[in-house]
Short mmCIF file of C-alpha atoms in Angstrom, two decimals:
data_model
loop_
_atom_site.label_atom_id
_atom_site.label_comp_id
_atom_site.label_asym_id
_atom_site.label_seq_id
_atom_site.Cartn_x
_atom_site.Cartn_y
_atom_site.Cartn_z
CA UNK A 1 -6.30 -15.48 7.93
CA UNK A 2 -5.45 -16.06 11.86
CA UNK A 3 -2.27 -17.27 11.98
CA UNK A 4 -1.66 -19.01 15.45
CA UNK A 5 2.13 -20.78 16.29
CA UNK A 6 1.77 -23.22 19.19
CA UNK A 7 5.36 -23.79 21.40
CA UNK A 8 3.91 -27.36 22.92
CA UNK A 9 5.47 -31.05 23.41
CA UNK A 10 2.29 -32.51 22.82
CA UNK A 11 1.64 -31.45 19.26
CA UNK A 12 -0.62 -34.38 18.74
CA UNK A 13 -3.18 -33.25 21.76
CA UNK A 14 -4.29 -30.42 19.38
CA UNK A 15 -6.21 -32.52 16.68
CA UNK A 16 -8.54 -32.17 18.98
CA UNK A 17 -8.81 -28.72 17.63
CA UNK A 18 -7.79 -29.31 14.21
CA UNK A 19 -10.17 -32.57 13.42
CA UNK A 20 -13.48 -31.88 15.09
CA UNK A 21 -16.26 -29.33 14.53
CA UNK A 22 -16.68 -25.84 14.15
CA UNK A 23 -12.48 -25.39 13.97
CA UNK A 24 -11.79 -27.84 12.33
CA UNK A 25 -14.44 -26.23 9.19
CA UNK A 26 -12.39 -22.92 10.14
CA UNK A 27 -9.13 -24.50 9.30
CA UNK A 28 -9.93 -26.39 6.34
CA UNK A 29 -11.71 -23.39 5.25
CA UNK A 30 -8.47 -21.30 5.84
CA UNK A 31 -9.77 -19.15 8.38
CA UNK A 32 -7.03 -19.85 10.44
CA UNK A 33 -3.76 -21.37 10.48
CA UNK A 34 -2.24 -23.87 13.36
CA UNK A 35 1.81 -24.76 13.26
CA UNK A 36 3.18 -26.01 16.20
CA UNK A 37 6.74 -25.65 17.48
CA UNK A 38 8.36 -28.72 19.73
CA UNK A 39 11.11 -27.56 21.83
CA UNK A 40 12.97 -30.96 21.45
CA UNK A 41 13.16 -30.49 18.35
CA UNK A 42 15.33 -27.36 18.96
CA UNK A 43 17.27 -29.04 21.76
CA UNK A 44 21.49 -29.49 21.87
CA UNK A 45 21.76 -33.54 23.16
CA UNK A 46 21.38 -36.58 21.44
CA UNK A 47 18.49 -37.11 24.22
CA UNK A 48 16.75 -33.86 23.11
CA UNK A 49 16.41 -32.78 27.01
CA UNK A 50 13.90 -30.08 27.43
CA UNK A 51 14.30 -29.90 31.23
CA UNK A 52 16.14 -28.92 34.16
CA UNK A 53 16.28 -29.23 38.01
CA UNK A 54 15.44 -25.77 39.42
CA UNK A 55 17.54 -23.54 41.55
CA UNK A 56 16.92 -24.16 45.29
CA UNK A 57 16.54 -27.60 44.83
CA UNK A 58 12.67 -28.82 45.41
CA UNK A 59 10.11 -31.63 43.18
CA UNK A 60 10.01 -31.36 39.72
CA UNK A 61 12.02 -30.08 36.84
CA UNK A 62 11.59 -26.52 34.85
CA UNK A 63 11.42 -26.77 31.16
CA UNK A 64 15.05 -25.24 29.63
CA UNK A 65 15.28 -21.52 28.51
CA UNK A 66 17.56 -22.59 25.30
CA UNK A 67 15.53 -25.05 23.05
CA UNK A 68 12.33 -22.61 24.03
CA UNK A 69 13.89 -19.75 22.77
CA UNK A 70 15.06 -21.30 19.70
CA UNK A 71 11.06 -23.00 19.19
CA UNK A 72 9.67 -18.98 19.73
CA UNK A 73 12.14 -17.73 17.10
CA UNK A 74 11.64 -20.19 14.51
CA UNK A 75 7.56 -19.39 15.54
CA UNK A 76 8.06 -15.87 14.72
CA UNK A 77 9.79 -16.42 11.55
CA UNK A 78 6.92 -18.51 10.11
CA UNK A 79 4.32 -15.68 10.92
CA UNK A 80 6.82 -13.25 9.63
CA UNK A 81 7.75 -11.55 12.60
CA UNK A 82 11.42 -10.27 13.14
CA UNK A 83 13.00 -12.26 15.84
CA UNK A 84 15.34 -9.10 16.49
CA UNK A 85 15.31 -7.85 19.87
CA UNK A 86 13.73 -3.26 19.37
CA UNK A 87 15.02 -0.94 21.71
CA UNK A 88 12.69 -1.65 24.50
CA UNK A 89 13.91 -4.85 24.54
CA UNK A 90 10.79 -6.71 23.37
CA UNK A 91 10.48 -8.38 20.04
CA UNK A 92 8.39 -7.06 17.55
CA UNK A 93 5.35 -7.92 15.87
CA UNK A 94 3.89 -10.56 17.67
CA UNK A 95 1.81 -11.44 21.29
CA UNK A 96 3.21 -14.02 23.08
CA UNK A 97 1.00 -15.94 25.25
CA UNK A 98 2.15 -17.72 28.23
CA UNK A 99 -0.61 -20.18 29.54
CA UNK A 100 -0.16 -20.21 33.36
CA UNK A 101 -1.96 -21.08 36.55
CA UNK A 102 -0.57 -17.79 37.39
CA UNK A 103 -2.30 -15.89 34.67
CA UNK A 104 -5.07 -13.87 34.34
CA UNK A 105 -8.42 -15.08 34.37
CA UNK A 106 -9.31 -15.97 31.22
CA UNK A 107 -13.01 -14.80 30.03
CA UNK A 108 -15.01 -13.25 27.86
CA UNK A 109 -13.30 -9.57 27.36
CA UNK A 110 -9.81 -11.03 27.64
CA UNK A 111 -10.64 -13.65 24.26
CA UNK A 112 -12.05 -9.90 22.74
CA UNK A 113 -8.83 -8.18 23.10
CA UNK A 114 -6.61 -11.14 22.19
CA UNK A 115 -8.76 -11.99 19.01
CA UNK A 116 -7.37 -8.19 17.84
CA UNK A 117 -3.62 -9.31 18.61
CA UNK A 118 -3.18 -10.62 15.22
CA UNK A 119 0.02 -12.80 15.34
CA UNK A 120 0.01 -15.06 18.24
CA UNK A 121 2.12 -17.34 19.89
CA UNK A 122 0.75 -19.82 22.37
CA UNK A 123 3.29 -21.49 24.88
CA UNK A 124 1.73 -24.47 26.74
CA UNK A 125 4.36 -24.93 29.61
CA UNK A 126 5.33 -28.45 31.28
CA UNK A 127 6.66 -29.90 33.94
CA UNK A 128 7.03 -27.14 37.20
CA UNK A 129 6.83 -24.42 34.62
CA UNK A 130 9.14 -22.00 32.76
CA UNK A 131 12.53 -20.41 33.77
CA UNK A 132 11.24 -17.09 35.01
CA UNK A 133 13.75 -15.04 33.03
CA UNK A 134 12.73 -16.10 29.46
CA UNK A 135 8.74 -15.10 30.90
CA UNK A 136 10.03 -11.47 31.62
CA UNK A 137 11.76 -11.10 28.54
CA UNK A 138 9.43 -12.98 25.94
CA UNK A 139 6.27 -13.61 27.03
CA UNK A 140 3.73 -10.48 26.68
CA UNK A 141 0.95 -12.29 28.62
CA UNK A 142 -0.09 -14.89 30.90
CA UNK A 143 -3.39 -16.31 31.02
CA UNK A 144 -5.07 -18.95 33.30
CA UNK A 145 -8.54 -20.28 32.42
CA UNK A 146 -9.88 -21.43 36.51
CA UNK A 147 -7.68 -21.54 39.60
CA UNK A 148 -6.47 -25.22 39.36
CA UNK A 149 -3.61 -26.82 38.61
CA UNK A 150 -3.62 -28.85 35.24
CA UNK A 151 -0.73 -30.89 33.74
CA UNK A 152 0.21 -28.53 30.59
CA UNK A 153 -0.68 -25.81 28.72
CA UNK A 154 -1.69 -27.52 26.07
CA UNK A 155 -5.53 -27.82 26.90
CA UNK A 156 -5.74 -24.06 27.88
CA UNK A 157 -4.35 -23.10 24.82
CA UNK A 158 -7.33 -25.42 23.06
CA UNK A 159 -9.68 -23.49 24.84
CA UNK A 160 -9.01 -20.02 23.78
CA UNK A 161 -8.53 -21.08 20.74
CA UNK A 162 -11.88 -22.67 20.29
CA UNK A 163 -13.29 -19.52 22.01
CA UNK A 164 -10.82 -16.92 19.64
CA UNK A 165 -11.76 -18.95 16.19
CA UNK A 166 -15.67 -19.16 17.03
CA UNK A 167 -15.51 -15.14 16.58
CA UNK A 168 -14.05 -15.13 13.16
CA UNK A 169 -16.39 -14.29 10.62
CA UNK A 170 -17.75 -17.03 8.53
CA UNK A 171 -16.38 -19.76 11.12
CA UNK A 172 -20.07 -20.14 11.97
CA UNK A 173 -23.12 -20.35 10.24
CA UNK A 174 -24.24 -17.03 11.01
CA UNK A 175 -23.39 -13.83 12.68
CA UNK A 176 -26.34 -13.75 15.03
CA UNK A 177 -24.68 -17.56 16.38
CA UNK A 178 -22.21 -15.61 17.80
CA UNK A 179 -24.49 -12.81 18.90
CA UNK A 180 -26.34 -15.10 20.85
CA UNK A 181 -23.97 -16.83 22.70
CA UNK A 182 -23.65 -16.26 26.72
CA UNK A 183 -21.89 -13.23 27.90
CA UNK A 184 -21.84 -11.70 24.37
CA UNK A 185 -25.07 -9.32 26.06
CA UNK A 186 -23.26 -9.33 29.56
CA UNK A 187 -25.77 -12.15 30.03
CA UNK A 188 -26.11 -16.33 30.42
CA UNK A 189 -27.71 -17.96 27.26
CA UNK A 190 -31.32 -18.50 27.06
CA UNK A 191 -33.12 -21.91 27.32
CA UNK A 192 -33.17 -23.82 24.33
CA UNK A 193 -35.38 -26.21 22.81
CA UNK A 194 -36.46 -28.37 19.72
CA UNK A 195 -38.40 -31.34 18.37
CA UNK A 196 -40.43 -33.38 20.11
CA UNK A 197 -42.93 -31.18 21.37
CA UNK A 198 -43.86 -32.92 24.34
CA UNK A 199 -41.10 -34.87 26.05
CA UNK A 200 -41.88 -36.90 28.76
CA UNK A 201 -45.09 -34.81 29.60
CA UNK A 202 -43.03 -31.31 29.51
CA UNK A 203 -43.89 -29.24 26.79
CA UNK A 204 -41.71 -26.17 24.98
CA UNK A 205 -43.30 -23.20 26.16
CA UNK A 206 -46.08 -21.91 24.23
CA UNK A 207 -44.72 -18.66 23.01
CA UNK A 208 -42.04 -20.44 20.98
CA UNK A 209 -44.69 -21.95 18.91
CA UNK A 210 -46.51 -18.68 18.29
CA UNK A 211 -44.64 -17.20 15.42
CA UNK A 212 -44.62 -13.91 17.30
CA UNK A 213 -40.83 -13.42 17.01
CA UNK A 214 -40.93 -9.94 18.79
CA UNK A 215 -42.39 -11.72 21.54
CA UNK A 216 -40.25 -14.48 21.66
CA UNK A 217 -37.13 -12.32 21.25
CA UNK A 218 -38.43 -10.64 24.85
CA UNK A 219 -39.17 -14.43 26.58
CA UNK A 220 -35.33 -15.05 25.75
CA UNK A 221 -34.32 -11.86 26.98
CA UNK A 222 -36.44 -12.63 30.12
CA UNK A 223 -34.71 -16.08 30.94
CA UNK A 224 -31.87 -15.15 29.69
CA UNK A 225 -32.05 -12.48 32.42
CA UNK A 226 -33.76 -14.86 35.01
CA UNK A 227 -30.77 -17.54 34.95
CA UNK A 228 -28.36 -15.20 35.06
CA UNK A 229 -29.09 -13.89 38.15
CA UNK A 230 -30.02 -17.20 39.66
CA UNK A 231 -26.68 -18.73 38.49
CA UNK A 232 -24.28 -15.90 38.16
CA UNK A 233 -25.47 -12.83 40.63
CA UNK A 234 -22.14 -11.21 40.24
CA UNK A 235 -23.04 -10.70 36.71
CA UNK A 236 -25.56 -9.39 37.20
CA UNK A 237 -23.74 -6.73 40.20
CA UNK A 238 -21.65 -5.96 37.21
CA UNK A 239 -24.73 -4.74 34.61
CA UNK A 240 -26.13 -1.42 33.95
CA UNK A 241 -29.70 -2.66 34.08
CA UNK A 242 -32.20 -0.85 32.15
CA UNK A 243 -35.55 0.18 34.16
CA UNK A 244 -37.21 -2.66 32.09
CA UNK A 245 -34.72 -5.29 33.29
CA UNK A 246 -34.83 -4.26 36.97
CA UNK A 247 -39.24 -3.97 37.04
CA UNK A 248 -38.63 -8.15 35.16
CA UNK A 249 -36.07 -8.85 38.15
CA UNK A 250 -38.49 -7.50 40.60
CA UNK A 251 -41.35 -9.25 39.34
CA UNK A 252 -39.29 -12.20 39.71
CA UNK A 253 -37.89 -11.91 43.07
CA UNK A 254 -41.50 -11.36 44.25
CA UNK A 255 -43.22 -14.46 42.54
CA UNK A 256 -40.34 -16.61 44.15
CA UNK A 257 -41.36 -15.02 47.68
CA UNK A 258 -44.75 -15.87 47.35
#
């Protein structure tokens, strides 16, 4: 079982996650585990202050190092995980993931390599963000998913976790869902299409209908090629394209000259 610890004020924004669809199935079906860690709850005052005016002076407040620290540890302890600090100064046994507009770019490789992590902590910041201190000494990585400014962490940390818990097995029907799913080939999906047959005077093309499955596995590949390089060209800069793919490409670009 996946066994995810969220450090969030918003608890309640992730039933989202935990009531709809394919993750909600994967929970239920205890695929994967969600607890979630308030830092007010782990704050000193009677008004369970979570934030701080920065150093410097400047607009907004930075979310407190204390009750954050206390949320991670009590996080680490349900998955586990020995809060004690090795001799590298890291704590053991866990990734801690900071989600940030100052991250890395969130895609398809990155939700790979994080879906072999095992224990995981997700920290959806607030406010102007996080003391910098507690990110150099807890946080392992930070991760953005667009270059925008959003008002938590909270919805970034939905979406890799919808994108980590579609890869578990048996969290979809099938293994081949997953297999066809864009970028899993380095590629965009193909077109998709099902009843009617006619809709509004546009058919589904003919070779779906055939039965021929070896040639409709190559008319996916085909568009699946085509709309990748129409939508995402640096894709396909990025591909080792086989002699077959580059002769389809070329056939293309010369059918769209003429």
């Amino acid at each position: 079982m996946l066994k995810v610890a969220v450090v969030t004020l918003f608890p309640e924004m992730f039933s989202a996650i935990t009531e709809s669809g394919i993750t909600r199935r994967a929970i239920a079906n205890k695929l994967v585990e969600l607890r979630y860690f308030n830092p007010r709850d782990y704050a000193f005052d009677k008004h369970r202050t979570v934030d701080d005016r920065p150093y410097g002076g400047g607009p907004g407040m930075v979310m407190k190092v204390e009750p954050l620290k206390r949320a991670l540890d009590d996080a680490r302890q349900w998955q586990g995980v020995s809060t004690d600090i090795d001799v590298g100064g890291e704590p053991d046994g866990t990734t801690v993931i900071y989600l940030s507009p100052q991250g890395k770019t969130l895609d398809k490789s990155g939700v790979d390599e994080i879906a072999l992590c095992g224990n995981l902590v997700l920290l959806a910041g607030r406010y102007e963000g996080i003391d910098e201190r507690f990110i150099e000494r807890e946080v392992d990585q930070e991760l953005s998913i667009g270059d925008y400014v959003l008002s938590g962490g909270e919805l970034p940390a939905m979406v890799l976790l919808d994108a980590m818990i579609r890869k578990i097995p048996g969290a979809l029907g099938g293994a081949q869902s997953v297999e066809q799913d864009s970028f899993e080939n380095g590629l965009l999906d193909c077109p998709h299409y099902t009843r009617p047959e006619i809709l509004s005077s546009q058919r589904v093309p003919e070779v779906l209908l055939s039965g021929n499955h070896e040639k409709i596995a190559r008319w996916r590949h085909k568009e699946a090629l085509i709309r990748t390089y129409e939508r995402r060209p640096d894709m396909i800069e990025k591909m080792v394209l086989s002699d077959s793919d580059r002769s389809l490409l070329d056939a293309y670009r010369s059918e769209r000259e003429d």
